[in-house]
Amino acid sequence: MSGALAAFHFERPLWLLLLVLAAAFWFLARRLLDGGARWQGVIDPELLRHLLLGQAGYARVNPNGLLLFAWLLASIAVAGPAWQREPSPFADAKPPVVIVLKVSPSMTKPDLAPTRLDRAREKLSDLLAIREGASAGLIAYSGSAHMVLPPTPDTGVIGHLAQALAPEIMPKEGDDLAQALAIADRVLAAGGQVGSILVMTDGVAAEELGPLETIKLAHPVTMLSLLPPDQPLETLDEAARAIRGRLIATTVDQSDIDAIARRLDRAARTEEVAGEGQHWREAGYWLTPILALLTLLWFRRGWVLA
């Protein structure tokens, strides 16, 4: 009980200023309706109380007093009294991810059947299915990086756009991963949400390692290798270390996608501040049934305020 009292507060305390207005209106209304106050300066007080009629019943329940009581309850309810915390309805929501997909001639090699790019599309589809409900965005890069679609919960369109990507439509050949990561980081920051970046690539050029080491990213990065199991991953390992990310090798089953999904959720949760997944439980709505019952009294004949 003492803990609840210590935590008691109002979420919107400025609404309590309405209590001052309510008290002022009630006082003015009482003075205007008090017939004795108007005659006190004319009739002797000893005679006045015998001459006035209907004043004895004024102390009973009346519209003015009831209006003040209802105003009091409504002001407290709107101010948002709270003393307990509860989980946020969005605390369990999966964080967004921006997929950075390499679209270059090397991705058309058939060593990952049917091609590396097709395998990337399949893995992307599996990831979107396992993270149903989470927002996802798509960036395509080669010699230049381009935003295909910002994060959206409509992940079906992500798959359709990924199917349309091909090296022939990229304006410049190359391997500008640093630019693609910078765009993804800005997109997540602009959204104001904790999220992750997933890079799907078959390699990183040696000259790109320098720019990757200097880039400062505010969001965790996971890298999926799109190389056959028999090919070395040294360059991809160096790139992952340069951006302080983790490299996951592609597999014939869905174990790589499961590992990526767990990492995306776990990496995002580590950046959440304490208490972000909770909010104060407001108790003002418990006063609404009382307010509803009070309004029933206004159906009584003669209950009028002017």
mmCIF file of C-alpha atoms in Angstrom:
data_model
loop_
_atom_site.group_PDB
_atom_site.id
_atom_site.type_symbol
_atom_site.label_atom_id
_atom_site.label_comp_id
_atom_site.label_asym_id
_atom_site.label_seq_id
_atom_site.Cartn_x
_atom_site.Cartn_y
_atom_site.Cartn_z
ATOM 1 C CA MET A 1 0.000 0.000 0.000
ATOM 2 C CA SER A 2 2.799 2.411 0.865
ATOM 3 C CA GLY A 3 4.478 1.691 -2.473
ATOM 4 C CA ALA A 4 1.260 2.448 -4.353
ATOM 5 C CA LEU A 5 0.817 5.713 -2.457
ATOM 6 C CA ALA A 6 4.394 6.705 -3.214
ATOM 7 C CA ALA A 7 3.903 6.007 -6.916
ATOM 8 C CA PHE A 8 0.506 7.739 -7.101
ATOM 9 C CA HIS A 9 0.457 10.583 -9.611
ATOM 10 C CA PHE A 10 -1.594 12.097 -12.403
ATOM 11 C CA GLU A 11 -0.560 11.527 -15.999
ATOM 12 C CA ARG A 12 -2.125 14.831 -17.086
ATOM 13 C CA PRO A 13 -2.181 16.992 -13.932
ATOM 14 C CA LEU A 14 -3.074 20.228 -15.759
ATOM 15 C CA TRP A 15 -6.633 18.953 -16.099
ATOM 16 C CA LEU A 16 -6.970 19.390 -12.321
ATOM 17 C CA LEU A 17 -7.139 23.146 -12.931
ATOM 18 C CA LEU A 18 -10.755 22.524 -13.939
ATOM 19 C CA LEU A 19 -11.474 21.984 -10.236
ATOM 20 C CA VAL A 20 -10.771 25.671 -9.592
ATOM 21 C CA LEU A 21 -13.271 26.676 -12.273
ATOM 22 C CA ALA A 22 -15.809 24.206 -10.921
ATOM 23 C CA ALA A 23 -15.518 25.635 -7.409
ATOM 24 C CA ALA A 24 -15.862 29.203 -8.724
ATOM 25 C CA PHE A 25 -18.952 28.411 -10.787
ATOM 26 C CA TRP A 26 -20.542 26.523 -7.902
ATOM 27 C CA PHE A 27 -19.933 29.412 -5.502
ATOM 28 C CA LEU A 28 -21.382 31.956 -7.922
ATOM 29 C CA ALA A 29 -24.404 29.790 -8.655
ATOM 30 C CA ARG A 30 -25.071 29.285 -4.958
ATOM 31 C CA ARG A 31 -24.939 33.032 -4.318
ATOM 32 C CA LEU A 32 -27.297 33.758 -7.198
ATOM 33 C CA LEU A 33 -29.784 31.123 -6.063
ATOM 34 C CA ASP A 34 -29.633 32.154 -2.394
ATOM 35 C CA GLY A 35 -32.692 34.349 -1.936
ATOM 36 C CA GLY A 36 -31.675 35.302 1.568
ATOM 37 C CA ALA A 37 -28.436 36.865 0.372
ATOM 38 C CA ARG A 38 -30.399 39.299 -1.828
ATOM 39 C CA TRP A 39 -32.671 40.443 1.039
ATOM 40 C CA GLN A 40 -30.103 40.663 3.860
ATOM 41 C CA GLY A 41 -29.433 44.336 3.225
ATOM 42 C CA VAL A 42 -33.146 45.212 3.239
ATOM 43 C CA ILE A 43 -34.837 43.092 5.931
ATOM 44 C CA ASP A 44 -33.715 42.602 9.474
ATOM 45 C CA PRO A 45 -31.929 39.224 9.815
ATOM 46 C CA GLU A 46 -34.169 38.237 12.777
ATOM 47 C CA LEU A 47 -37.239 38.577 10.578
ATOM 48 C CA LEU A 48 -35.674 37.392 7.328
ATOM 49 C CA ARG A 49 -35.449 33.741 8.316
ATOM 50 C CA HIS A 50 -39.180 33.722 9.082
ATOM 51 C CA LEU A 51 -40.185 35.466 5.900
ATOM 52 C CA LEU A 52 -38.306 33.373 3.327
ATOM 53 C CA LEU A 53 -39.956 30.226 1.993
ATOM 54 C CA GLY A 54 -38.299 27.124 0.591
ATOM 55 C CA GLN A 55 -34.866 27.738 2.121
ATOM 56 C CA ALA A 56 -34.946 24.713 4.403
ATOM 57 C CA GLY A 57 -34.776 22.338 1.458
ATOM 58 C CA TYR A 58 -31.785 24.009 -0.111
ATOM 59 C CA ALA A 59 -29.317 21.904 1.855
ATOM 60 C CA ARG A 60 -30.642 18.714 0.318
ATOM 61 C CA VAL A 61 -29.285 17.200 -2.930
ATOM 62 C CA ASN A 62 -29.701 19.734 -5.711
ATOM 63 C CA PRO A 63 -28.488 20.188 -9.285
ATOM 64 C CA ASN A 64 -25.739 22.611 -8.306
ATOM 65 C CA GLY A 65 -24.142 20.293 -5.793
ATOM 66 C CA LEU A 66 -24.491 17.312 -8.073
ATOM 67 C CA LEU A 67 -22.904 19.222 -10.955
ATOM 68 C CA LEU A 68 -19.948 20.139 -8.754
ATOM 69 C CA PHE A 69 -19.508 16.512 -7.692
ATOM 70 C CA ALA A 70 -19.715 15.264 -11.292
ATOM 71 C CA TRP A 71 -17.250 17.938 -12.420
ATOM 72 C CA LEU A 72 -14.883 16.852 -9.647
ATOM 73 C CA LEU A 73 -15.003 13.201 -10.695
ATOM 74 C CA ALA A 74 -14.648 14.024 -14.405
ATOM 75 C CA SER A 75 -11.610 16.244 -13.804
ATOM 76 C CA ILE A 76 -9.887 13.537 -11.774
ATOM 77 C CA ALA A 77 -10.695 10.886 -14.390
ATOM 78 C CA VAL A 78 -9.371 12.962 -17.288
ATOM 79 C CA ALA A 79 -6.235 13.886 -15.309
ATOM 80 C CA GLY A 80 -5.266 10.204 -15.375
ATOM 81 C CA PRO A 81 -4.663 8.927 -11.816
ATOM 82 C CA ALA A 82 -2.098 6.123 -11.868
ATOM 83 C CA TRP A 83 0.002 4.174 -9.396
ATOM 84 C CA GLN A 84 0.695 0.825 -11.133
ATOM 85 C CA ARG A 85 2.717 -0.158 -14.188
ATOM 86 C CA GLU A 86 1.637 -2.665 -16.823
ATOM 87 C CA PRO A 87 3.233 -4.056 -19.981
ATOM 88 C CA SER A 88 2.840 -1.917 -23.049
ATOM 89 C CA PRO A 89 0.601 -3.461 -25.733
ATOM 90 C CA PHE A 90 3.482 -2.893 -28.152
ATOM 91 C CA ALA A 91 6.184 -4.369 -25.911
ATOM 92 C CA ASP A 92 6.092 -7.740 -27.690
ATOM 93 C CA ALA A 93 5.930 -6.266 -31.188
ATOM 94 C CA LYS A 94 8.757 -7.402 -33.412
ATOM 95 C CA PRO A 95 11.149 -4.580 -34.302
ATOM 96 C CA PRO A 96 11.541 -3.454 -37.909
ATOM 97 C CA VAL A 97 14.376 -4.551 -40.154
ATOM 98 C CA VAL A 98 15.883 -2.986 -43.259
ATOM 99 C CA ILE A 99 17.170 -5.570 -45.741
ATOM 100 C CA VAL A 100 20.197 -4.495 -47.750
ATOM 101 C CA LEU A 101 20.317 -6.729 -50.831
ATOM 102 C CA LYS A 102 23.268 -6.863 -53.193
ATOM 103 C CA VAL A 103 22.159 -6.807 -56.837
ATOM 104 C CA SER A 104 25.261 -7.283 -58.985
ATOM 105 C CA PRO A 105 26.363 -9.626 -61.798
ATOM 106 C CA SER A 106 28.098 -11.896 -59.292
ATOM 107 C CA MET A 107 24.712 -12.604 -57.711
ATOM 108 C CA THR A 108 23.579 -14.351 -60.922
ATOM 109 C CA LYS A 109 26.050 -17.220 -60.508
ATOM 110 C CA PRO A 110 24.298 -20.623 -60.358
ATOM 111 C CA ASP A 111 26.508 -22.166 -57.644
ATOM 112 C CA LEU A 112 23.597 -21.594 -55.236
ATOM 113 C CA ALA A 113 20.778 -23.036 -57.315
ATOM 114 C CA PRO A 114 19.098 -21.572 -59.151
ATOM 115 C CA THR A 115 21.231 -18.429 -58.628
ATOM 116 C CA ARG A 116 22.597 -16.556 -55.654
ATOM 117 C CA LEU A 117 20.049 -13.794 -56.198
ATOM 118 C CA ASP A 118 17.182 -16.272 -56.403
ATOM 119 C CA ARG A 119 18.390 -17.939 -53.221
ATOM 120 C CA ALA A 120 18.452 -14.510 -51.565
ATOM 121 C CA ARG A 121 14.845 -13.951 -52.607
ATOM 122 C CA GLU A 122 13.852 -17.344 -51.163
ATOM 123 C CA LYS A 123 15.599 -16.605 -47.883
ATOM 124 C CA LEU A 124 14.003 -13.173 -47.790
ATOM 125 C CA SER A 125 10.563 -14.706 -48.258
ATOM 126 C CA ASP A 126 11.212 -17.210 -45.454
ATOM 127 C CA LEU A 127 12.373 -14.420 -43.123
ATOM 128 C CA LEU A 128 9.328 -12.256 -43.800
ATOM 129 C CA ALA A 129 7.069 -15.235 -43.163
ATOM 130 C CA ILE A 130 8.681 -16.124 -39.836
ATOM 131 C CA ARG A 131 8.570 -12.482 -38.713
ATOM 132 C CA GLU A 132 4.966 -11.906 -39.741
ATOM 133 C CA GLY A 133 3.674 -8.590 -38.432
ATOM 134 C CA ALA A 134 7.085 -6.908 -38.288
ATOM 135 C CA SER A 135 7.848 -3.993 -40.583
ATOM 136 C CA ALA A 136 10.534 -4.476 -43.211
ATOM 137 C CA GLY A 137 12.244 -2.220 -45.719
ATOM 138 C CA LEU A 138 14.388 -2.964 -48.746
ATOM 139 C CA ILE A 139 17.526 -1.345 -50.148
ATOM 140 C CA ALA A 140 19.248 -2.530 -53.326
ATOM 141 C CA TYR A 141 22.895 -1.782 -53.905
ATOM 142 C CA SER A 142 25.658 -2.399 -56.374
ATOM 143 C CA GLY A 143 27.971 0.443 -57.386
ATOM 144 C CA SER A 144 25.353 2.724 -55.808
ATOM 145 C CA ALA A 145 22.686 2.196 -53.176
ATOM 146 C CA HIS A 146 18.988 2.902 -53.654
ATOM 147 C CA MET A 147 15.958 2.802 -51.379
ATOM 148 C CA VAL A 148 13.413 0.418 -52.828
ATOM 149 C CA LEU A 149 10.835 0.623 -50.052
ATOM 150 C CA PRO A 150 10.972 2.078 -46.527
ATOM 151 C CA PRO A 151 9.890 -0.121 -43.610
ATOM 152 C CA THR A 152 6.273 -1.194 -43.975
ATOM 153 C CA PRO A 153 4.132 -3.872 -42.306
ATOM 154 C CA ASP A 154 2.898 -4.892 -45.771
ATOM 155 C CA THR A 155 5.763 -7.316 -46.317
ATOM 156 C CA GLY A 156 4.074 -8.919 -49.303
ATOM 157 C CA VAL A 157 5.079 -5.986 -51.462
ATOM 158 C CA ILE A 158 8.701 -6.455 -50.341
ATOM 159 C CA GLY A 159 8.746 -9.902 -51.924
ATOM 160 C CA HIS A 160 7.235 -8.628 -55.166
ATOM 161 C CA LEU A 161 9.767 -5.805 -55.460
ATOM 162 C CA ALA A 162 12.648 -8.160 -54.691
ATOM 163 C CA GLN A 163 11.542 -10.378 -57.582
ATOM 164 C CA ALA A 164 11.806 -7.403 -59.933
ATOM 165 C CA LEU A 165 15.388 -6.529 -58.935
ATOM 166 C CA ALA A 166 18.114 -7.504 -61.405
ATOM 167 C CA PRO A 167 21.685 -6.339 -62.122
ATOM 168 C CA GLU A 168 20.534 -4.880 -65.442
ATOM 169 C CA ILE A 169 18.417 -2.211 -63.787
ATOM 170 C CA MET A 170 21.136 -1.015 -61.417
ATOM 171 C CA PRO A 171 22.576 2.277 -62.677
ATOM 172 C CA LYS A 172 26.165 1.493 -61.680
ATOM 173 C CA GLU A 173 28.197 -1.661 -61.153
ATOM 174 C CA GLY A 174 30.338 -2.019 -58.064
ATOM 175 C CA ASP A 175 30.090 -2.770 -54.364
ATOM 176 C CA ASP A 176 29.098 0.315 -52.367
ATOM 177 C CA LEU A 177 27.967 -1.432 -49.202
ATOM 178 C CA ALA A 178 28.951 1.514 -46.999
ATOM 179 C CA GLN A 179 26.459 3.801 -48.732
ATOM 180 C CA ALA A 180 23.708 1.196 -48.439
ATOM 181 C CA LEU A 181 24.343 0.786 -44.705
ATOM 182 C CA ALA A 182 24.299 4.544 -44.194
ATOM 183 C CA ILE A 183 20.913 4.793 -45.907
ATOM 184 C CA ALA A 184 19.493 1.928 -43.851
ATOM 185 C CA ASP A 185 20.746 3.485 -40.633
ATOM 186 C CA ARG A 186 19.155 6.843 -41.476
ATOM 187 C CA VAL A 187 15.839 5.215 -42.376
ATOM 188 C CA LEU A 188 15.638 3.405 -39.042
ATOM 189 C CA ALA A 189 16.635 6.535 -37.135
ATOM 190 C CA ALA A 190 13.970 8.578 -38.936
ATOM 191 C CA GLY A 191 11.334 6.034 -37.941
ATOM 192 C CA GLY A 192 12.146 6.549 -34.263
ATOM 193 C CA GLN A 193 12.092 2.813 -33.547
ATOM 194 C CA VAL A 194 14.656 0.299 -32.426
ATOM 195 C CA GLY A 195 15.470 -1.880 -35.413
ATOM 196 C CA SER A 196 18.159 -3.876 -37.202
ATOM 197 C CA ILE A 197 19.879 -4.079 -40.555
ATOM 198 C CA LEU A 198 20.227 -7.312 -42.518
ATOM 199 C CA VAL A 199 22.795 -7.470 -45.319
ATOM 200 C CA MET A 200 22.339 -10.203 -47.930
ATOM 201 C CA THR A 201 25.478 -10.388 -50.040
ATOM 202 C CA ASP A 202 27.866 -12.792 -51.715
ATOM 203 C CA GLY A 203 30.975 -10.764 -50.984
ATOM 204 C CA VAL A 204 32.557 -7.448 -50.127
ATOM 205 C CA ALA A 205 35.268 -5.842 -52.250
ATOM 206 C CA ALA A 206 38.612 -5.352 -50.541
ATOM 207 C CA GLU A 207 38.527 -1.617 -51.199
ATOM 208 C CA GLU A 208 35.229 -1.410 -49.319
ATOM 209 C CA LEU A 209 36.716 -2.590 -46.019
ATOM 210 C CA GLY A 210 38.236 0.830 -45.335
ATOM 211 C CA PRO A 211 34.951 2.773 -45.643
ATOM 212 C CA LEU A 212 33.172 0.110 -43.592
ATOM 213 C CA GLU A 213 35.609 0.565 -40.710
ATOM 214 C CA THR A 214 34.963 4.319 -40.584
ATOM 215 C CA ILE A 215 31.170 4.190 -40.776
ATOM 216 C CA LYS A 216 29.341 4.619 -37.460
ATOM 217 C CA LEU A 217 26.030 2.782 -37.283
ATOM 218 C CA ALA A 218 23.426 3.271 -34.570
ATOM 219 C CA HIS A 219 21.677 -0.035 -35.295
ATOM 220 C CA PRO A 220 22.953 -3.635 -35.133
ATOM 221 C CA VAL A 221 23.854 -5.385 -38.368
ATOM 222 C CA THR A 222 23.497 -9.024 -39.357
ATOM 223 C CA MET A 223 25.084 -10.332 -42.549
ATOM 224 C CA LEU A 224 23.863 -13.385 -44.467
ATOM 225 C CA SER A 225 26.459 -14.974 -46.718
ATOM 226 C CA LEU A 226 25.204 -16.018 -50.147
ATOM 227 C CA LEU A 227 28.214 -18.145 -50.975
ATOM 228 C CA PRO A 228 28.299 -21.927 -51.363
ATOM 229 C CA PRO A 229 29.451 -23.825 -48.256
ATOM 230 C CA ASP A 230 32.740 -24.818 -49.911
ATOM 231 C CA GLN A 231 33.873 -21.226 -50.522
ATOM 232 C CA PRO A 232 35.898 -19.245 -47.953
ATOM 233 C CA LEU A 233 34.249 -16.419 -46.050
ATOM 234 C CA GLU A 234 37.342 -14.458 -44.997
ATOM 235 C CA THR A 235 36.360 -11.227 -46.730
ATOM 236 C CA LEU A 236 32.830 -11.391 -45.402
ATOM 237 C CA ASP A 237 34.183 -12.075 -41.906
ATOM 238 C CA GLU A 238 36.378 -8.985 -42.122
ATOM 239 C CA ALA A 239 33.441 -6.897 -43.327
ATOM 240 C CA ALA A 240 31.238 -8.147 -40.495
ATOM 241 C CA ARG A 241 33.905 -7.291 -37.927
ATOM 242 C CA ALA A 242 34.387 -3.845 -39.496
ATOM 243 C CA ILE A 243 30.730 -2.973 -38.945
ATOM 244 C CA ARG A 244 30.585 -4.821 -35.603
ATOM 245 C CA GLY A 245 28.024 -7.249 -36.964
ATOM 246 C CA ARG A 246 27.647 -10.994 -37.147
ATOM 247 C CA LEU A 247 28.058 -13.171 -40.210
ATOM 248 C CA ILE A 248 25.682 -16.100 -40.717
ATOM 249 C CA ALA A 249 26.405 -18.661 -43.438
ATOM 250 C CA THR A 250 23.572 -19.784 -45.669
ATOM 251 C CA THR A 251 22.202 -23.289 -45.180
ATOM 252 C CA VAL A 252 20.079 -25.648 -47.263
ATOM 253 C CA ASP A 253 17.382 -25.650 -44.585
ATOM 254 C CA GLN A 254 15.816 -22.820 -42.600
ATOM 255 C CA SER A 255 18.271 -22.880 -39.700
ATOM 256 C CA ASP A 256 20.058 -19.780 -41.011
ATOM 257 C CA ILE A 257 16.773 -17.854 -41.177
ATOM 258 C CA ASP A 258 15.838 -18.985 -37.667
ATOM 259 C CA ALA A 259 19.196 -17.746 -36.378
ATOM 260 C CA ILE A 260 18.755 -14.409 -38.161
ATOM 261 C CA ALA A 261 15.227 -13.938 -36.788
ATOM 262 C CA ARG A 262 16.397 -14.615 -33.229
ATOM 263 C CA ARG A 263 19.276 -12.194 -33.631
ATOM 264 C CA LEU A 264 17.087 -9.444 -35.085
ATOM 265 C CA ASP A 265 14.730 -9.607 -32.117
ATOM 266 C CA ARG A 266 17.471 -10.035 -29.513
ATOM 267 C CA ALA A 267 19.731 -7.296 -30.884
ATOM 268 C CA ALA A 268 16.856 -4.829 -30.909
ATOM 269 C CA ARG A 269 15.827 -5.657 -27.334
ATOM 270 C CA THR A 270 19.327 -4.951 -26.034
ATOM 271 C CA GLU A 271 18.958 -1.336 -27.161
ATOM 272 C CA GLU A 272 15.666 -0.767 -25.372
ATOM 273 C CA VAL A 273 15.884 1.547 -22.417
ATOM 274 C CA ALA A 274 14.686 0.341 -19.039
ATOM 275 C CA GLY A 275 10.925 0.598 -18.637
ATOM 276 C CA GLU A 276 10.254 1.236 -22.324
ATOM 277 C CA GLY A 277 8.174 -1.910 -22.480
ATOM 278 C CA GLN A 278 5.889 -0.698 -19.666
ATOM 279 C CA HIS A 279 3.569 2.208 -19.096
ATOM 280 C CA TRP A 280 1.465 3.512 -16.219
ATOM 281 C CA ARG A 281 -1.964 1.938 -15.868
ATOM 282 C CA GLU A 282 -4.518 4.706 -15.627
ATOM 283 C CA ALA A 283 -7.390 4.200 -13.178
ATOM 284 C CA GLY A 284 -9.532 7.162 -14.234
ATOM 285 C CA TYR A 285 -11.849 5.007 -16.312
ATOM 286 C CA TRP A 286 -13.155 3.393 -13.108
ATOM 287 C CA LEU A 287 -14.935 6.690 -12.387
ATOM 288 C CA THR A 288 -16.929 6.621 -15.622
ATOM 289 C CA PRO A 289 -19.691 4.277 -14.274
ATOM 290 C CA ILE A 290 -20.263 6.704 -11.387
ATOM 291 C CA LEU A 291 -20.496 9.596 -13.838
ATOM 292 C CA ALA A 292 -22.987 7.623 -15.927
ATOM 293 C CA LEU A 293 -25.178 7.003 -12.860
ATOM 294 C CA LEU A 294 -25.075 10.672 -11.917
ATOM 295 C CA THR A 295 -26.367 11.669 -15.335
ATOM 296 C CA LEU A 296 -29.516 9.609 -14.686
ATOM 297 C CA LEU A 297 -30.561 12.112 -12.019
ATOM 298 C CA TRP A 298 -30.894 14.799 -14.690
ATOM 299 C CA PHE A 299 -33.985 13.001 -15.950
ATOM 300 C CA ARG A 300 -35.825 14.080 -12.789
ATOM 301 C CA ARG A 301 -38.516 16.670 -13.373
ATOM 302 C CA GLY A 302 -37.440 20.169 -12.434
ATOM 303 C CA TRP A 303 -33.694 19.513 -12.474
ATOM 304 C CA VAL A 304 -32.598 22.457 -14.569
ATOM 305 C CA LEU A 305 -29.551 24.695 -14.444
ATOM 306 C CA ALA A 306 -29.430 28.064 -16.146
#
